[in-house]
Amino acid sequence: MLYGVDGNFRRVRLGVAVTSSDASYIDAMREPATQLLYEMMDAVRADAITP
């Protein structure tokens, strides 16, 4: 994600990792993990990002 104005951009990297040896668990957690990532992205405030 890039935030900024007037060419002064800050890069923010967000991620959610779900690990397990159980493939069905990974499949079951795909949607909740994606929703969590979207919520984190929505919570980022551009004016709070510092270099």
C-alpha positions as a printed NumPy array, in Angstrom:
array([[  0.   ,   0.   ,   0.   ],
       [  1.214,   3.516,  -0.704],
       [  0.019,   6.582,   1.144],
       [  0.912,  10.188,   0.584],
       [  0.311,  13.439,  -1.205],
       [  2.423,  15.728,  -3.365],
       [  4.849,  12.946,  -4.282],
       [  5.776,  12.287,  -0.637],
       [  4.719,   8.657,  -0.349],
       [  5.2  ,   6.144,   2.449],
       [  5.068,   2.406,   1.868],
       [  3.188,   0.247,   4.364],
       [  3.435,  -3.517,   4.265],
       [  0.765,  -5.565,   6.028],
       [  0.241,  -9.292,   6.13 ],
       [ -1.561, -12.111,   7.863],
       [  0.074, -15.533,   8.102],
       [ -1.869, -18.684,   8.853],
       [  0.223, -21.805,   9.311],
       [ -0.755, -25.383,   9.968],
       [  0.024, -28.85 ,   8.723],
       [ -3.736, -29.35 ,   8.333],
       [ -4.764, -28.273,   4.821],
       [ -8.452, -28.1  ,   5.778],
       [ -7.615, -25.619,   8.551],
       [ -5.76 , -23.42 ,   6.073],
       [ -8.754, -23.541,   3.734],
       [-11.146, -22.73 ,   6.588],
       [ -9.039, -19.758,   7.713],
       [ -8.59 , -18.206,   4.257],
       [-11.682, -15.982,   4.473],
       [-11.212, -14.844,   8.113],
       [ -7.543, -14.06 ,   7.412],
       [ -8.467, -12.062,   4.32 ],
       [-11.071, -10.107,   6.293],
       [ -8.507,  -9.389,   9.021],
       [ -6.095,  -8.051,   6.412],
       [ -8.806,  -5.784,   4.983],
       [ -9.616,  -4.48 ,   8.467],
       [ -5.944,  -3.72 ,   9.099],
       [ -5.707,  -1.911,   5.768],
       [ -8.784,   0.156,   6.624],
       [ -7.266,   1.064,  10.011],
       [ -4.082,   2.623,   8.566],
       [ -4.145,   6.4  ,   8.752],
       [ -1.872,   8.122,   6.268],
       [ -1.061,  10.991,   8.622],
       [  0.137,   8.537,  11.296],
       [  2.81 ,   6.942,   9.093],
       [  6.284,   8.259,   9.819],
       [  9.49 ,   7.595,   7.89 ]])
